Tab-separated table of C-alpha atoms and ligand atoms in Angstrom:
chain	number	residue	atom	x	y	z
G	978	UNK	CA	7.801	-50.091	1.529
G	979	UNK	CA	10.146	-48.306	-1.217
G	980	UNK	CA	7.039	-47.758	-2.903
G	981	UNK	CA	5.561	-45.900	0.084
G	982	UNK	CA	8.539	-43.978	0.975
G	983	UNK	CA	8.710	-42.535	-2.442
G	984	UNK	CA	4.932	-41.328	-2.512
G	985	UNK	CA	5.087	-39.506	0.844
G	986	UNK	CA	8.532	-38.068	0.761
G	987	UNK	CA	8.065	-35.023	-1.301
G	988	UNK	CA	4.819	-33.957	0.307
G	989	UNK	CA	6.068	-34.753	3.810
G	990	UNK	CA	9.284	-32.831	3.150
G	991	UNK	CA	7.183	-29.731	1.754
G	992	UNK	CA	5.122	-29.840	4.525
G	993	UNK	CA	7.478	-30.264	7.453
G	994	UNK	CA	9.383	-27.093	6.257
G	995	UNK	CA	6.679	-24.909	6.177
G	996	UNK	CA	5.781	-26.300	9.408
G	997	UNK	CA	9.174	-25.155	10.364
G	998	UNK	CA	8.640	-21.446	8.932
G	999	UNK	CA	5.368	-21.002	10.361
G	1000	UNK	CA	6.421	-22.045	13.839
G	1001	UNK	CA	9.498	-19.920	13.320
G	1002	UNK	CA	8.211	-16.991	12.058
G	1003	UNK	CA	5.507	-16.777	14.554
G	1004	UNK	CA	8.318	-17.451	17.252
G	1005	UNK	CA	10.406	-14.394	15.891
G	1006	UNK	CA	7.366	-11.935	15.413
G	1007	UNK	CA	6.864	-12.463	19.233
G	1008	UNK	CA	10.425	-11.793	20.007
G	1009	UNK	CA	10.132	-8.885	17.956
G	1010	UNK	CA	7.375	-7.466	19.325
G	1011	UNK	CA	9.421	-7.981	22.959
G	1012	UNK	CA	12.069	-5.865	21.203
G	1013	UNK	CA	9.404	-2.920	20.339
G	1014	UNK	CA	8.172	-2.883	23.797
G	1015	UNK	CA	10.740	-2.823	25.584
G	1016	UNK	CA	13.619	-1.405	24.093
G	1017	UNK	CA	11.408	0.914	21.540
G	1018	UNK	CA	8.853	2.014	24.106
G	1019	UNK	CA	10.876	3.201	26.524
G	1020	UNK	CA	13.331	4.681	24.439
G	1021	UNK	CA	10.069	7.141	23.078
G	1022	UNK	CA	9.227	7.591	26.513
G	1023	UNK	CA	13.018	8.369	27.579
G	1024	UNK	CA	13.052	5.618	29.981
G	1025	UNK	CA	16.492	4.003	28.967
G	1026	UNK	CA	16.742	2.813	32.690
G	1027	UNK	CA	14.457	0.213	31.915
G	1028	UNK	CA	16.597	-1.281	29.451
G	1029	UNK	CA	18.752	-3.006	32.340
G	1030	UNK	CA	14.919	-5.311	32.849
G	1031	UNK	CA	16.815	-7.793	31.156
G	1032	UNK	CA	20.539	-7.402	32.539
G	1033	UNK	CA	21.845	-4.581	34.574
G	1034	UNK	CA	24.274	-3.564	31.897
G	1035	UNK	CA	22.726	-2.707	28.944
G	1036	UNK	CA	22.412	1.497	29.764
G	1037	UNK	CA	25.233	2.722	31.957
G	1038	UNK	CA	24.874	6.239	32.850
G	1039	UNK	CA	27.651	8.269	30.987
G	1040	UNK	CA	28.742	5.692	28.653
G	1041	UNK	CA	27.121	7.669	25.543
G	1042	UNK	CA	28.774	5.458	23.136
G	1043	UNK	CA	27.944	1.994	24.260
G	1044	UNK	CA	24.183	3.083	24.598
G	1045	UNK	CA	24.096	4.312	21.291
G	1046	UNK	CA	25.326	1.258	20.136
G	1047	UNK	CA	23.414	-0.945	21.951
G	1048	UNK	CA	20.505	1.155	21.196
G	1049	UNK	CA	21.118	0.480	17.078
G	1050	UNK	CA	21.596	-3.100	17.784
G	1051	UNK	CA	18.188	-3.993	19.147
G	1052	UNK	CA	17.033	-1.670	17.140
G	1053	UNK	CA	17.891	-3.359	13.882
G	1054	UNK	CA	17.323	-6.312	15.838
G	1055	UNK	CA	13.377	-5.699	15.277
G	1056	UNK	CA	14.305	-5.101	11.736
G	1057	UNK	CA	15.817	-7.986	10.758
G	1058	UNK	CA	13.607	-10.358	13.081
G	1059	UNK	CA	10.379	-8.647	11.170
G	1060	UNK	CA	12.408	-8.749	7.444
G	1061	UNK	CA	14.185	-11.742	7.414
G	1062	UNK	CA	11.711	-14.484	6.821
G	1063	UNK	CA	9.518	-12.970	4.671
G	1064	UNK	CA	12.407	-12.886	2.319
G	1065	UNK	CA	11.905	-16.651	1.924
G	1066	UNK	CA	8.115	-16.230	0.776
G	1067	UNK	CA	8.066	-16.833	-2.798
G	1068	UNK	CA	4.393	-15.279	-3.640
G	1069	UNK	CA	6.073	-12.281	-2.306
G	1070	UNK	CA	9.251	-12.438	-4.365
G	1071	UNK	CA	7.530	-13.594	-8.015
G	1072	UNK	CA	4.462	-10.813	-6.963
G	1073	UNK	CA	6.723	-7.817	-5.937
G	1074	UNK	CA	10.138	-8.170	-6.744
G	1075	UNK	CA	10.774	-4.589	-6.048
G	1076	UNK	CA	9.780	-5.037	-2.208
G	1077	UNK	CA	11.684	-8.351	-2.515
G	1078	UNK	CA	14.968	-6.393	-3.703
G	1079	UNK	CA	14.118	-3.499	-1.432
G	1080	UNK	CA	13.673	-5.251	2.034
G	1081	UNK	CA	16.800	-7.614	0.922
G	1082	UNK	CA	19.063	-4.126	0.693
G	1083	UNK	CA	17.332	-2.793	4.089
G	1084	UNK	CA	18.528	-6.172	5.234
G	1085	UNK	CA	21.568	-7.023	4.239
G	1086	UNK	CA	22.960	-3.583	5.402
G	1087	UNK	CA	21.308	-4.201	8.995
G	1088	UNK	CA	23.362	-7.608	8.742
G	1089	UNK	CA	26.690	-6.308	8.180
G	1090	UNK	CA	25.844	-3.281	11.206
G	1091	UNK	CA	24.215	-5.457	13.695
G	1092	UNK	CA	27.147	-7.798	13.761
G	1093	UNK	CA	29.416	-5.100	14.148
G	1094	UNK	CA	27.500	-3.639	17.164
G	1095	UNK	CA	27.698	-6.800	18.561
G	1096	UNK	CA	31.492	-7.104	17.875
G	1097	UNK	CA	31.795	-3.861	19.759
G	1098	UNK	CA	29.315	-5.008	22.556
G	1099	UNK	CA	31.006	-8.200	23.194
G	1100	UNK	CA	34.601	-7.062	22.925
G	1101	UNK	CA	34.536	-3.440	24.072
G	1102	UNK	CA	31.720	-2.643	26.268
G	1103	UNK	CA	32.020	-6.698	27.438
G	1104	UNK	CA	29.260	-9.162	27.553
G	1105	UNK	CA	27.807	-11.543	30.425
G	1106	UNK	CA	29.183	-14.874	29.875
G	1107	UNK	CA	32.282	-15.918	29.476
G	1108	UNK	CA	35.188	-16.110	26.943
G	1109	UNK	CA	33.773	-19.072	25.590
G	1110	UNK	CA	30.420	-17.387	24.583
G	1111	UNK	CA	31.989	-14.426	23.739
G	1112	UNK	CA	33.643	-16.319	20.808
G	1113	UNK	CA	30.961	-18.564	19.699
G	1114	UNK	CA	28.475	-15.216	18.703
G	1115	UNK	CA	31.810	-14.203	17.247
G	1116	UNK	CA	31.960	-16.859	14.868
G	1117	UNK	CA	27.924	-16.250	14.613
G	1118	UNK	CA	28.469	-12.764	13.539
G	1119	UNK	CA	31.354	-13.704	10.940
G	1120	UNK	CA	28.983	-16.407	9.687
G	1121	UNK	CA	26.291	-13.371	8.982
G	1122	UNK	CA	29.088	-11.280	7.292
G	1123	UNK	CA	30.358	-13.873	4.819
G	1124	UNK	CA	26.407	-15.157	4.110
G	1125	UNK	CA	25.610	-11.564	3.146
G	1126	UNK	CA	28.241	-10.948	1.297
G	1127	UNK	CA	27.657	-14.148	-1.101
G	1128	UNK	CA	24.006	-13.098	-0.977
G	1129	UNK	CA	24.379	-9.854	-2.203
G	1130	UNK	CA	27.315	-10.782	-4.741
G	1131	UNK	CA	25.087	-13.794	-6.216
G	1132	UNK	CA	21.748	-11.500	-6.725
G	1133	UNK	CA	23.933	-8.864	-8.016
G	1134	UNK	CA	25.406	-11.516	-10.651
G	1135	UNK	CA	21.752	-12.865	-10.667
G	1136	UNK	CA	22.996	-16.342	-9.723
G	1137	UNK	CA	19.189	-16.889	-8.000
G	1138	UNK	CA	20.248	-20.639	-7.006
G	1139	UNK	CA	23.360	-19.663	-5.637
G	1140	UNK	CA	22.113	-16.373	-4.333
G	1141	UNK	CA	19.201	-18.400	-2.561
G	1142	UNK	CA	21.066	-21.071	-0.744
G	1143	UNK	CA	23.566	-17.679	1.011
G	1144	UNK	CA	20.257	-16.423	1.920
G	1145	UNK	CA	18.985	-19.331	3.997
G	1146	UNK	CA	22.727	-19.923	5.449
G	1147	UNK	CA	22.565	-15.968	6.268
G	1148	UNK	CA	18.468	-16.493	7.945
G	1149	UNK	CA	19.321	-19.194	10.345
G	1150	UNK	CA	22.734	-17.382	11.031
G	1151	UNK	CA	20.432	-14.346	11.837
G	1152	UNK	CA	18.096	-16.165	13.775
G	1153	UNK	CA	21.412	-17.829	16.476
G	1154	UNK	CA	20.580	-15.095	18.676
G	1155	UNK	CA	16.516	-15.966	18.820
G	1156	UNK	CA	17.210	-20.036	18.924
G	1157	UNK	CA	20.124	-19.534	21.909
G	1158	UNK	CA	16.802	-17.540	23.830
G	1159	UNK	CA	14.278	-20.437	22.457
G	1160	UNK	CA	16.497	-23.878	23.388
G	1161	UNK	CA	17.928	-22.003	26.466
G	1162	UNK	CA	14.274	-21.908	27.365
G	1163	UNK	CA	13.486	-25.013	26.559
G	1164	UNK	CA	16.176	-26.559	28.356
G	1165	UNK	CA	14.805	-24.672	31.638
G	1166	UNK	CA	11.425	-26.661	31.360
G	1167	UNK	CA	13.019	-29.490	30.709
G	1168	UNK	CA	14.829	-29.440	34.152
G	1169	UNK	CA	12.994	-25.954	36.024
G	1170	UNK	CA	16.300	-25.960	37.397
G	1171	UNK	CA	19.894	-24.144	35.962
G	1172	UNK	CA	21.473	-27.391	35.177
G	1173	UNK	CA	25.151	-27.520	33.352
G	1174	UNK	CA	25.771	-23.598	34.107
G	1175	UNK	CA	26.093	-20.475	36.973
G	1176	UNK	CA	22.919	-18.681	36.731
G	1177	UNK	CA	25.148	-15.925	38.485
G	1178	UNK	CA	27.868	-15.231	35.650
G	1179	UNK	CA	25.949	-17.112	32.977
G	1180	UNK	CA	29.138	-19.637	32.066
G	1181	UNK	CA	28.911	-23.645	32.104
G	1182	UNK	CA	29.246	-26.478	30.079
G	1183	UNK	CA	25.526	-26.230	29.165
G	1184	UNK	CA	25.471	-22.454	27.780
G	1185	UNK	CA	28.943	-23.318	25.757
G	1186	UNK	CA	27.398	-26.508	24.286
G	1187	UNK	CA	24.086	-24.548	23.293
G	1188	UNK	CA	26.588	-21.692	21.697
G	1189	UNK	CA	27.736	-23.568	19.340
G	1190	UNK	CA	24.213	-25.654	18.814
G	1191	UNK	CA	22.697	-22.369	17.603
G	1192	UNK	CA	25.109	-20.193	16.569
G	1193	UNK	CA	27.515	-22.798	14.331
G	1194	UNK	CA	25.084	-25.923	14.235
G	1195	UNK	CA	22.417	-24.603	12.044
G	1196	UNK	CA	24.392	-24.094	9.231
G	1197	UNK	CA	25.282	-27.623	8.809
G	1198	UNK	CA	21.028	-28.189	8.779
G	1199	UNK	CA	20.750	-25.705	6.134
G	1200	UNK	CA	23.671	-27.753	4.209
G	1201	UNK	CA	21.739	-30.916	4.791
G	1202	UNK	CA	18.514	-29.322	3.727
G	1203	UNK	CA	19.854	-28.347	0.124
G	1204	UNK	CA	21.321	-31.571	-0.150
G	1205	UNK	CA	18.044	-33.305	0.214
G	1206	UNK	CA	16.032	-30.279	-1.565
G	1207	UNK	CA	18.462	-31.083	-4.557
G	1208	UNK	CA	18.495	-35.009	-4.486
G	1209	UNK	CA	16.434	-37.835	-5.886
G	1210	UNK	CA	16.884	-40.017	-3.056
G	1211	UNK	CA	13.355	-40.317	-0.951
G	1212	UNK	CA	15.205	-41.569	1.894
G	1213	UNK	CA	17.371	-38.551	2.414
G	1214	UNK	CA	14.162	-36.362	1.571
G	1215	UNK	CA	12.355	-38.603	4.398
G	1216	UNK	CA	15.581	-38.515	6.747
G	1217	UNK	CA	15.836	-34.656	6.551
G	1218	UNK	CA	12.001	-34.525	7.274
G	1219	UNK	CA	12.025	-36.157	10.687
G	1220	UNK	CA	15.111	-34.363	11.492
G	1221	UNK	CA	13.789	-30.915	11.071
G	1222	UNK	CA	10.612	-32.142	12.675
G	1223	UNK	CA	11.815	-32.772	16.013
G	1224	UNK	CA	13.991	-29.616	15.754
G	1225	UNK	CA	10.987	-27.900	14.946
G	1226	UNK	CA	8.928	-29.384	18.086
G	1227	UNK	CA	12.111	-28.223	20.238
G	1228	UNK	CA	11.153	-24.882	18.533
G	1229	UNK	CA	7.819	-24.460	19.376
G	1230	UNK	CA	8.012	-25.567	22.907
G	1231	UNK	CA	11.128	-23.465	23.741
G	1232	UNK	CA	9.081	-20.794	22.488
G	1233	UNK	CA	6.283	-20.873	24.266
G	1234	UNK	CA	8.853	-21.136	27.482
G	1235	UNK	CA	10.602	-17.962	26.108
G	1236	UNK	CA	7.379	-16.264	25.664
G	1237	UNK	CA	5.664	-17.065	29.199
G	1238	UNK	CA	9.104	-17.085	31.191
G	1239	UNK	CA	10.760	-14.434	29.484
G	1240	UNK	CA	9.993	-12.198	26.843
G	1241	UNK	CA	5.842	-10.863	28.099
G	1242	UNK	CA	7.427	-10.939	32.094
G	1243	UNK	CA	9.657	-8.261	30.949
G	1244	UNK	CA	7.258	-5.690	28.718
H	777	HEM	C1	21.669	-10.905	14.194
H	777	HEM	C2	20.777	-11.141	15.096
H	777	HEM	C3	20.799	-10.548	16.475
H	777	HEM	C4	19.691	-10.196	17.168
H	777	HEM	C5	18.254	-10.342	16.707
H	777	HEM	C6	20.140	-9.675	18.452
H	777	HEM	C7	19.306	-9.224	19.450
H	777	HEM	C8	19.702	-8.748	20.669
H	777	HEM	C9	18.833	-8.295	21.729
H	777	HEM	C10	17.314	-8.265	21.651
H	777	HEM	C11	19.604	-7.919	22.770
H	777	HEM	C12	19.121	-7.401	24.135
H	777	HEM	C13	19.056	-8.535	25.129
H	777	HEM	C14	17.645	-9.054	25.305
H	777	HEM	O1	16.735	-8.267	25.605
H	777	HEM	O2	17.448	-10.286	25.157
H	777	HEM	C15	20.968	-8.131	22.380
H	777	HEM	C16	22.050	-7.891	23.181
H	777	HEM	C17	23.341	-8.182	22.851
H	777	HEM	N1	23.799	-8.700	21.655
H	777	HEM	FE1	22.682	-9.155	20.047
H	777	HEM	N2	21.512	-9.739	18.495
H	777	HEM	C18	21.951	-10.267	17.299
H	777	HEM	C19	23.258	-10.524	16.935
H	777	HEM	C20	24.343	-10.356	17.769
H	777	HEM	C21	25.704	-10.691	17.443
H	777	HEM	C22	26.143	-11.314	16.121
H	777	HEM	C23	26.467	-10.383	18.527
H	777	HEM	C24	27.943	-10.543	18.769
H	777	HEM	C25	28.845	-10.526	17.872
H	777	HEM	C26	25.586	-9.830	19.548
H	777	HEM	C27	25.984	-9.388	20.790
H	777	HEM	C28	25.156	-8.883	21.749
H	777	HEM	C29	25.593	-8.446	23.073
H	777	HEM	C30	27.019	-8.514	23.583
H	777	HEM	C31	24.469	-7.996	23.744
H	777	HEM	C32	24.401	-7.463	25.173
H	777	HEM	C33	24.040	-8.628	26.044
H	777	HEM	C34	25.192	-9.147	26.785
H	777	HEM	O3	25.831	-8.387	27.501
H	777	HEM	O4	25.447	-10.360	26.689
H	777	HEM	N3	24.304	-9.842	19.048
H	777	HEM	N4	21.014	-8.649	21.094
């Protein structure tokens, strides 16, 4: 049994985390392309009315500032959902370490402004949801902050291993805003029904829970995953594996919720 563990470990443990960046990637490129259509398209078109599609909030008539900055943050949005994981293809990064370096300034700078648009959308202009949610994408967009600031200070010290383990901390810290959309989702098909929260003002136990299962959670998964990356133990390698499995199934079946129920019914 050792014996078997040992020879499918490695292999599984590749395999199940590129299964996890394929299905993830392909997840974000959708949302992305949501972003561009609707928020994008109409802005070319000057139709910022239909930016309320998704909430009746997002362009108020007169409020120049907040627009603007809710226009930059789903507009870097796109950005970083398009940048981010390609950062974490090596070919690219041992081929063409210039676009590597390049795309990692364009994003670490959208990091740091995104987070502070949101900080001013949440706190200023005020968010749907309630105080609760309003301080777990706080922590989310302190996470981002600190990860790109160790990023950026470890590849400017070249410290790659060091550098590369801030990265992944600051991807899935990116990505809280895509997984809240993808398990939110996913918890609707489970039930077709709001269970555990007011569809009305968007508060409940359920939408606090799932706050801090995709804005906070993740990072502890991306601690686990070096831990097991680094260690000579198949079993953790094999433990990790099924873990990020079923996280990954979650994944691709909230996705294909968010895609059908929520992201192509509004473009
Ligand atoms: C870094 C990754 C992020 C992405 C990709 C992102 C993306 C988006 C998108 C696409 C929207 C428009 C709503 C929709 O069409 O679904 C939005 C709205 C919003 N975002 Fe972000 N966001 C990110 C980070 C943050 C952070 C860190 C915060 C808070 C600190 C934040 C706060 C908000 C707020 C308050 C709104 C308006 C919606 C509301 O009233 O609840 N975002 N974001």
């Amino acid at each position: 049994m050792k014996q078997v563990i040992q020879t499918i470990a490695i292999p599984l443990f590749r395999n199940v985390t590129r299964f996890w960046f394929v299905v993830t990637y392909s997840g974000q490129l959708i949302f992305a392309y949501y972003i561009l259509m609707l928020y994008y398209r109409s802005a070319a078109l000057g139709d910022f009315e239909k930016w309320n599609t998704a909430n009746p909030h997002f362009y108020i008539k007169g409020d120049v500032t907040g627009n603007l900055i809710f226009g930059i943050h789903v507009a870097l949005a796109a950005v970083i959902t398009i940048l981010g994981p390609l950062q974490l293809v090596s070919k690219i990064r041992n081929k063409a370490p210039r676009i590597h370096r390049i795309c990692g300034r364009i994003y670490i700078f959208s990091a740091f402004l995104i987070s502070a648009a949101g900080l001013y959308l949440t706190w200023v202009r005020g968010s749907i949801g309630g105080p609760f949610s309003a301080i777990s994408i706080s922590i989310n967009a302190l996470i981002i902050i600190v990860s790109a600031f160790f990023a950026i200070k470890y590849a400017m010290q070249r410290n790659i291993k060091l550098h590369n383990q801030w990265a992944v901390h600051l991807l899935l810290a990116m990505s809280g805003v895509w997984l809240f959309r993808v398990f939110f989702m996913l918890w609707m098909l489970i039930h077709s029904a709001p269970v555990g929260f007011d569809p009305e003002t968007f508060t409940g136990p359920f939408l606090s829970a799932l706050g801090v299962f995709v804005y906070i959670l993740p990072q502890a998964v991306v601690a686990l995953y070096f831990s097991a990356k680094f260690s000579n133990s198949a079993n953790k390698k094999l433990a990790f594996s099924l873990l990020l499995l079923v996280i990954t199934i979650g994944i691709a079946v909230g996705t294909m919720g968010a895609i059908l129920g929520m992201w192509l019914p509004r473009i």
